Structures are given as C-alpha cells and as structure tokens.
Tab-separated table of C-alpha atoms in Angstrom:
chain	number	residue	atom	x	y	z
A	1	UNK	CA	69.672	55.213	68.299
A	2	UNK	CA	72.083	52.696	69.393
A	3	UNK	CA	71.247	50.188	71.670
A	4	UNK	CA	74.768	49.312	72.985
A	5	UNK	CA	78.120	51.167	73.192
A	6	UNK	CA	78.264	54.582	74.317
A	7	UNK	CA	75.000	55.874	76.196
A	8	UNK	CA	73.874	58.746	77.811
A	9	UNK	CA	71.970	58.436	81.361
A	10	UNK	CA	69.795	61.031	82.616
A	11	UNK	CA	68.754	61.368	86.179
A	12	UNK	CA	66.852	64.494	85.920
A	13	UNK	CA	63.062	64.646	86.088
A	14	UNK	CA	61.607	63.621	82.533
A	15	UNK	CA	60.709	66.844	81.637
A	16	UNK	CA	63.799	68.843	83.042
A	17	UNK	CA	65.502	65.640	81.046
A	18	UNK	CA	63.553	66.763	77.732
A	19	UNK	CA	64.917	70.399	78.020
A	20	UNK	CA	68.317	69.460	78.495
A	21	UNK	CA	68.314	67.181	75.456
A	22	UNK	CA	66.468	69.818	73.438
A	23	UNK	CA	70.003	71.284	73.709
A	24	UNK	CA	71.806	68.829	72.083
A	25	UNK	CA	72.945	68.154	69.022
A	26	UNK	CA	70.088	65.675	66.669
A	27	UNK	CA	73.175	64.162	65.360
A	28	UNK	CA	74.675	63.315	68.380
A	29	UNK	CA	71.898	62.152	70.193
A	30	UNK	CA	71.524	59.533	66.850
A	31	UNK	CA	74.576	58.017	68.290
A	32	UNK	CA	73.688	58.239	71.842
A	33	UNK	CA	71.289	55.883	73.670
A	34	UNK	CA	69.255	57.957	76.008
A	35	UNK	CA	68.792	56.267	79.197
A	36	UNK	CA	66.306	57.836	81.545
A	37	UNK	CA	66.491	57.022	85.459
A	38	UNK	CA	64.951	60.302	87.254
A	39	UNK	CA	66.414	59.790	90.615
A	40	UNK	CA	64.233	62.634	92.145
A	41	UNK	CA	60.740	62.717	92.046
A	42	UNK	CA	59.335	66.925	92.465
A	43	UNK	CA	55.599	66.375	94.921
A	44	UNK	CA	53.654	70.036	95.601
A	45	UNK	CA	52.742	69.709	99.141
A	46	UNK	CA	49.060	70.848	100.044
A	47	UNK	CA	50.306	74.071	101.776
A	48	UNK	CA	47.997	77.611	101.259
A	49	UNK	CA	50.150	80.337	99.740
A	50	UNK	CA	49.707	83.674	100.407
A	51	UNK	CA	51.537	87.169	99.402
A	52	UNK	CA	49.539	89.126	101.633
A	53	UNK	CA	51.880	90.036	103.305
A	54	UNK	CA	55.277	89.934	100.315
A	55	UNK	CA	56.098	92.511	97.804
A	56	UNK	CA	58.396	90.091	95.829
A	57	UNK	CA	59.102	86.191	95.678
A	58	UNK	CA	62.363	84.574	95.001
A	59	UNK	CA	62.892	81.153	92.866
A	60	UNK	CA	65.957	79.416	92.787
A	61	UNK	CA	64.071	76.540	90.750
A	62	UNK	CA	62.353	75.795	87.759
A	63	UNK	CA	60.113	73.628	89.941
A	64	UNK	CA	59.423	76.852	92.620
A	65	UNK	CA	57.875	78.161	89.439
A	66	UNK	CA	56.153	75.148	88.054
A	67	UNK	CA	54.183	74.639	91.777
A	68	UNK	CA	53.992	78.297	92.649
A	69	UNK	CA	51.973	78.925	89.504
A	70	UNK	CA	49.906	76.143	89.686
A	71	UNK	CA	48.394	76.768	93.104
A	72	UNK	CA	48.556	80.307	93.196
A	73	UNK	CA	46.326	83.097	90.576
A	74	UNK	CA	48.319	85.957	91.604
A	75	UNK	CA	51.679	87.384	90.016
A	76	UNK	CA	53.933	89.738	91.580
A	77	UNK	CA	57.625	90.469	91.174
A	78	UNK	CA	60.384	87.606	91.455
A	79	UNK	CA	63.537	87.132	92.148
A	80	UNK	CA	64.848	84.311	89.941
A	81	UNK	CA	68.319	82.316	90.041
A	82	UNK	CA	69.123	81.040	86.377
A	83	UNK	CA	68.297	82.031	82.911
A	84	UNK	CA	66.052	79.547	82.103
A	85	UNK	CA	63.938	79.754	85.923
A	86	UNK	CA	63.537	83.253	85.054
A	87	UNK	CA	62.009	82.930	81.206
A	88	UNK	CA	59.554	80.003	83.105
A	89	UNK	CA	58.594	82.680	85.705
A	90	UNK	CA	57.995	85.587	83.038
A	91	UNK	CA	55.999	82.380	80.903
A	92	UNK	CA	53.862	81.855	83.750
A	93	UNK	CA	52.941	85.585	84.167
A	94	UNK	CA	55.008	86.547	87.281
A	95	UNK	CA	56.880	89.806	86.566
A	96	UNK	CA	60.415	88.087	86.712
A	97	UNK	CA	64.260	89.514	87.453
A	98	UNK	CA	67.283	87.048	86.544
A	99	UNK	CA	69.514	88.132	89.648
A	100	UNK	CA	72.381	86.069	88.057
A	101	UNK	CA	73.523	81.799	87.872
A	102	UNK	CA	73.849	81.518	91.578
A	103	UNK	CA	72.545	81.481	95.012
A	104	UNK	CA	75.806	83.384	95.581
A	105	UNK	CA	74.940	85.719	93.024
A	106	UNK	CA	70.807	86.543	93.724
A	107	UNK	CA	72.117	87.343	97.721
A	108	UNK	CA	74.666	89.612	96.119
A	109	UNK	CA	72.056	91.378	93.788
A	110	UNK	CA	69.322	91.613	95.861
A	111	UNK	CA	71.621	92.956	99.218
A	112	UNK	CA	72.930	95.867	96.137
A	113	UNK	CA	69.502	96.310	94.883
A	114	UNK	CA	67.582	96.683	98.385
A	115	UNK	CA	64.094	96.466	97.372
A	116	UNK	CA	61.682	97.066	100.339
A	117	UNK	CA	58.818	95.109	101.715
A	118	UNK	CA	58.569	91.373	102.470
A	119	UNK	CA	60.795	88.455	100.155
A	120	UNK	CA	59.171	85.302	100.344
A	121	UNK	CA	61.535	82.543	98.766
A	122	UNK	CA	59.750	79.591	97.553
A	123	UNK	CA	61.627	76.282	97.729
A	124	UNK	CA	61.949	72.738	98.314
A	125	UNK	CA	62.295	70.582	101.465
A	126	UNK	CA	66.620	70.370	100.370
A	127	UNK	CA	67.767	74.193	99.353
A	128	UNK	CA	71.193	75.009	99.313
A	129	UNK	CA	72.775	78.805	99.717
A	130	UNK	CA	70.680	79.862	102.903
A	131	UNK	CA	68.964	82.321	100.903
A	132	UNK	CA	66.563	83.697	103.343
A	133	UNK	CA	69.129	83.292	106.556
A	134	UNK	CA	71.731	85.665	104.359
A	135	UNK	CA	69.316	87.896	103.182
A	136	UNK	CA	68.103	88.398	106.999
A	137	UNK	CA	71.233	88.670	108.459
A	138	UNK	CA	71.984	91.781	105.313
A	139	UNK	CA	69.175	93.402	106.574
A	140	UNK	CA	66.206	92.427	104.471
A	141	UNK	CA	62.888	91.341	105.034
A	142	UNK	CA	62.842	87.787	104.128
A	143	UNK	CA	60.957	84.645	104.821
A	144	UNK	CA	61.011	81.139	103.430
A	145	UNK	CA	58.321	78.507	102.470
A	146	UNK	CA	58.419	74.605	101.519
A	147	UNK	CA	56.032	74.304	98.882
A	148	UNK	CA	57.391	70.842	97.506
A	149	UNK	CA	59.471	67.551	98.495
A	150	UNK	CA	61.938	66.315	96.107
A	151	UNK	CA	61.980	62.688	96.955
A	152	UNK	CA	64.930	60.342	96.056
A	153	UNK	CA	64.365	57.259	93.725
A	154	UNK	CA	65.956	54.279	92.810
A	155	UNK	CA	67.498	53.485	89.294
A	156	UNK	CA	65.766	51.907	86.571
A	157	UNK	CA	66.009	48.432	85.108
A	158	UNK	CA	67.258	49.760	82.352
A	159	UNK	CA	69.995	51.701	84.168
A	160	UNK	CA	70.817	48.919	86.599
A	161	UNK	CA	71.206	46.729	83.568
A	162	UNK	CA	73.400	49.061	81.649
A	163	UNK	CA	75.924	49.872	84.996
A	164	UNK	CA	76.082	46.334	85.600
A	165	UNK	CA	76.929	45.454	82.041
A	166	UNK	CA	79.628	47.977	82.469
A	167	UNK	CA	78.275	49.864	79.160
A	168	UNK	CA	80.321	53.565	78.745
A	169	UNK	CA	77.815	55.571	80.414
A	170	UNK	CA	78.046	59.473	80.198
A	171	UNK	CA	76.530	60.842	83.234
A	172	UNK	CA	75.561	64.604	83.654
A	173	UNK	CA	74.902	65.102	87.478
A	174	UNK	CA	73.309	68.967	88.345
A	175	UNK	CA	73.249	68.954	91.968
A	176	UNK	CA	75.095	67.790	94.979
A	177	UNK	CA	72.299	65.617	96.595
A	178	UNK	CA	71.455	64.004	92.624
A	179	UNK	CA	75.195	63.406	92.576
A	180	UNK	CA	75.425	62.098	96.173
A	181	UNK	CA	72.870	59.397	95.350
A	182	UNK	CA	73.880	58.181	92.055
A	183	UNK	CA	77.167	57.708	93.674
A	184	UNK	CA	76.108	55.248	96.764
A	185	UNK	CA	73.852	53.335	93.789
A	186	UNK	CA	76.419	52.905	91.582
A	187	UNK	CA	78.460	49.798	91.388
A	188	UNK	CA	82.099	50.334	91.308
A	189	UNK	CA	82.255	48.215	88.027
A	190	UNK	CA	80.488	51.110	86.348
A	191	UNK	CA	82.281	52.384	83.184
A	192	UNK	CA	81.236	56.339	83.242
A	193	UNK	CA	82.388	59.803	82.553
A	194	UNK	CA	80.720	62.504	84.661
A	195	UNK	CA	80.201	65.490	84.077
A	196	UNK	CA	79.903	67.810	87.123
A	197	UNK	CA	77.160	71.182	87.034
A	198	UNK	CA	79.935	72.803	89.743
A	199	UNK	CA	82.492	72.145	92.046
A	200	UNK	CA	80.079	71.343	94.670
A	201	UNK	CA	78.086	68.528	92.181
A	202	UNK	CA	81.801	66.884	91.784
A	203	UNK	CA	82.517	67.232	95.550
A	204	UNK	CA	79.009	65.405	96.688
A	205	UNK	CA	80.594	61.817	95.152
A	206	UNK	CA	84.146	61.561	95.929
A	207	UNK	CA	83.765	57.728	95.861
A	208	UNK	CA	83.335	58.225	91.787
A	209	UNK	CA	85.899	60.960	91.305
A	210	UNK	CA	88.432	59.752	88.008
A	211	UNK	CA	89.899	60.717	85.314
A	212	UNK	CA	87.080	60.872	83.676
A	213	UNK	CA	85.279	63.305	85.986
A	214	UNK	CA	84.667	67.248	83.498
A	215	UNK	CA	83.003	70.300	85.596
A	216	UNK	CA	81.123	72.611	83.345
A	217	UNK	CA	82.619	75.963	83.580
A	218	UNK	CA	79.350	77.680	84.416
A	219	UNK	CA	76.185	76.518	86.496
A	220	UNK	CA	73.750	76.222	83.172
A	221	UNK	CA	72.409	74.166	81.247
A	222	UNK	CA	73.816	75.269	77.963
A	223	UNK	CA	76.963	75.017	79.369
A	224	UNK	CA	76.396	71.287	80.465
A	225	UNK	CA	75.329	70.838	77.194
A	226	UNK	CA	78.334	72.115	75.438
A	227	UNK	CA	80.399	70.364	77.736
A	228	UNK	CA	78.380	67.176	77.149
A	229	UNK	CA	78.705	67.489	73.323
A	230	UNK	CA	82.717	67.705	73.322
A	231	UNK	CA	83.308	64.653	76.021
A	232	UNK	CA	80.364	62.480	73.693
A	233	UNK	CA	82.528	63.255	70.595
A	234	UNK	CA	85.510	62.043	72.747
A	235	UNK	CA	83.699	58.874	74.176
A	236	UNK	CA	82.438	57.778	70.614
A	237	UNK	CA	85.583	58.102	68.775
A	238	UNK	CA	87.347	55.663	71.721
A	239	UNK	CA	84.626	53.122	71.430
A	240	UNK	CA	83.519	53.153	67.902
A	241	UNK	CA	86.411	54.700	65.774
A	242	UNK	CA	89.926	54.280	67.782
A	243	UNK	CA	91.950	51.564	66.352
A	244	UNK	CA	91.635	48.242	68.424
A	245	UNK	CA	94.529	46.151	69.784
C-alpha cells in the first residue's frame, strides 16, 4: 500500500466500504491507499415493527434490511431496489423481489405488478423517490416507516490531512446528501477526481464539479467499481509513470 501519491477515500459506512472494495481489483488496491472517512453514521431507532397489518415490505437500502432483520423474527415478501439489497434481503430470510436499480424503477414495477394488501416501505429519516406518496397516488396501499437515522459526520484526521496536503484523492460519492457534505467539507485546494453514482450524486456538489468529475453509467456498485478501476489506472499513470517536466 502506498502511503503517498494517488489514494482512494471512502466515505461510505465501513462495512458498505468493505463490499465496495471487495470489488476491486487486489492489484490495484496495492497501489491505492485506502482512506476511510464514513461521513454517515446508520443508528436503528427503538421503534416496534409490526406487519400485522402488510402483505409485503419494500427496501430501497441495504441498511432497511440490516435493521429490519435485526429487530423483527418475521419474513414476508419484499420489494427490494438494487441487486445487492435484494441478495441481503433473501440472506436474511425475507422472501425478496429485485424490482429493478431505481426508485424510478420499483414504482414502475410494482404500479405494473399490482400486488394487493398493505406495502410497508422501510426507510431512513432522508429517502429520496417518494416511494410511498407515488405508490398512493397509483392506487396502492402503501405506508412508510423510519426505522433508522443516518447521521452526518465529520472527516477524519487522516482525510483532513490528506485534502489539505493536496494528495490526488479519488473520491467515489453514492448519494446526493454523501456528496452534498463532502463538498461543503472540502477545501478548495483539494486535488480529486470524483466519481458520481448518478446524475443526481454529481448535481448535489456543484461547488466541486471539474474536469475531473466521471458518472457511472448505472446506479450499482459494480458499475462504480468498473468505473473506479479505469479512472485509478488513469490517475496512477499521471502521477507515477507520465514523463515529468
């Protein structure tokens, strides 16, 4: 691992972190220092949860799954938004239905698919897509429920240090609110290339749009990560290999 030049900061959760970088490339990450500075902490909130009342849940989050499970002994259908939410939902036991990459996408497929009874979507205190409004309003029975707080943190020492020394950061950013943040923390110094999850990730920090600004071309993690491996191989041939003047 190198301890200067090019480094890669991650501002997921440490575990959500792990995953991505499960994805990538041993060699690469040899060349890579990791930098970790979650800059959202995921809290359950002491809430009772009950399905008397629901035929089917709906997660749009990894961490819907990860708090549902744990408080609840019960499994029933859900509704899941993203590959990889899904395959934690069928881990955990919870009969589980990808219903595509996209809050966009699970409205579309569940307002098709029509299934009867009661949704309950489990989410965080910050959701985006109105998921329950625009299932309502399409004629379905649908109610929401905050089950955890995602609260904002500040960067690391070893992040602060590595901004300020104006180190080439590469910065993968996989929501608007993550990317919103980094942005009013980071110093205008900064040396980075970002790489966006979506449009709306790149939109949340116009204050840090460049050049050196990539948008995956899907909302997934394996396509962050493919993304990610092409603009490292970029970043460390201009700071280790290009000739100097």
């Amino acid at each position: 691992m190198k301890t200067n030049g090019p480094a890669l900061l991650m501002t997921r959760p440490r575990d959500a972190a792990q995953r991505f970088l499960d994805l990538l490339p041993a060699d690469l990450l040899s060349d890579l220092r990791v930098i970790h500075s979650p800059l959202m902490e995921i809290t359950a909130l002491p809430s009772t949860l009950k399905l008397d009342d629901t035929t089917a849940v709906v997660f749009t989050s990894g961490a819907g799954v990860r708090v549902a499970s744990e408080r609840m002994a019960e499994r029933q259908v859900a509704y899941c938004v993203g590959q990889r939410t899904t395959e934690a939902a069928l881990s955990a036991g919870w009969d589980a239905r990808f219903c595509g990459e996209t809050a966009d996408a699970l409205v579309a497929s569940l307002l098709a698919a029509r299934p009867s009874g009661t949704l309950l979507h489990l989410h965080g205190e910050y959701t985006r897509g109105a998921v329950v409004d625009r299932l309502a309003e399409g004629g379905l029975s649908c109610r929401g429920q905050v089950i955890y707080r995602q609260d904002l943190q500040t960067l690391s020492a070893e992040a602060e240090q590595a901004l300020g020394a104006q180190l080439p950061l590469i910065v993968p950013l996989f929501s608007p609110r993550a990317a919103a943040h980094f942005a009013s923390l980071c110093p205008k110094t900064a040396h980075l290339t970002l790489i966006a999850m979506s449009d709306a990730v790149a939109q949340a920090m116009p204050r840090l749009q460049s050049g050196a600004l990539k948008v995956s071309k899907a909302p997934t993690a394996e396509a962050m990560a493919d993304l990610l491996r092409d603009v490292a191989q970029s970043v460390l041939w201009v700071e280790t290999d290009a000739p100097k003047e």
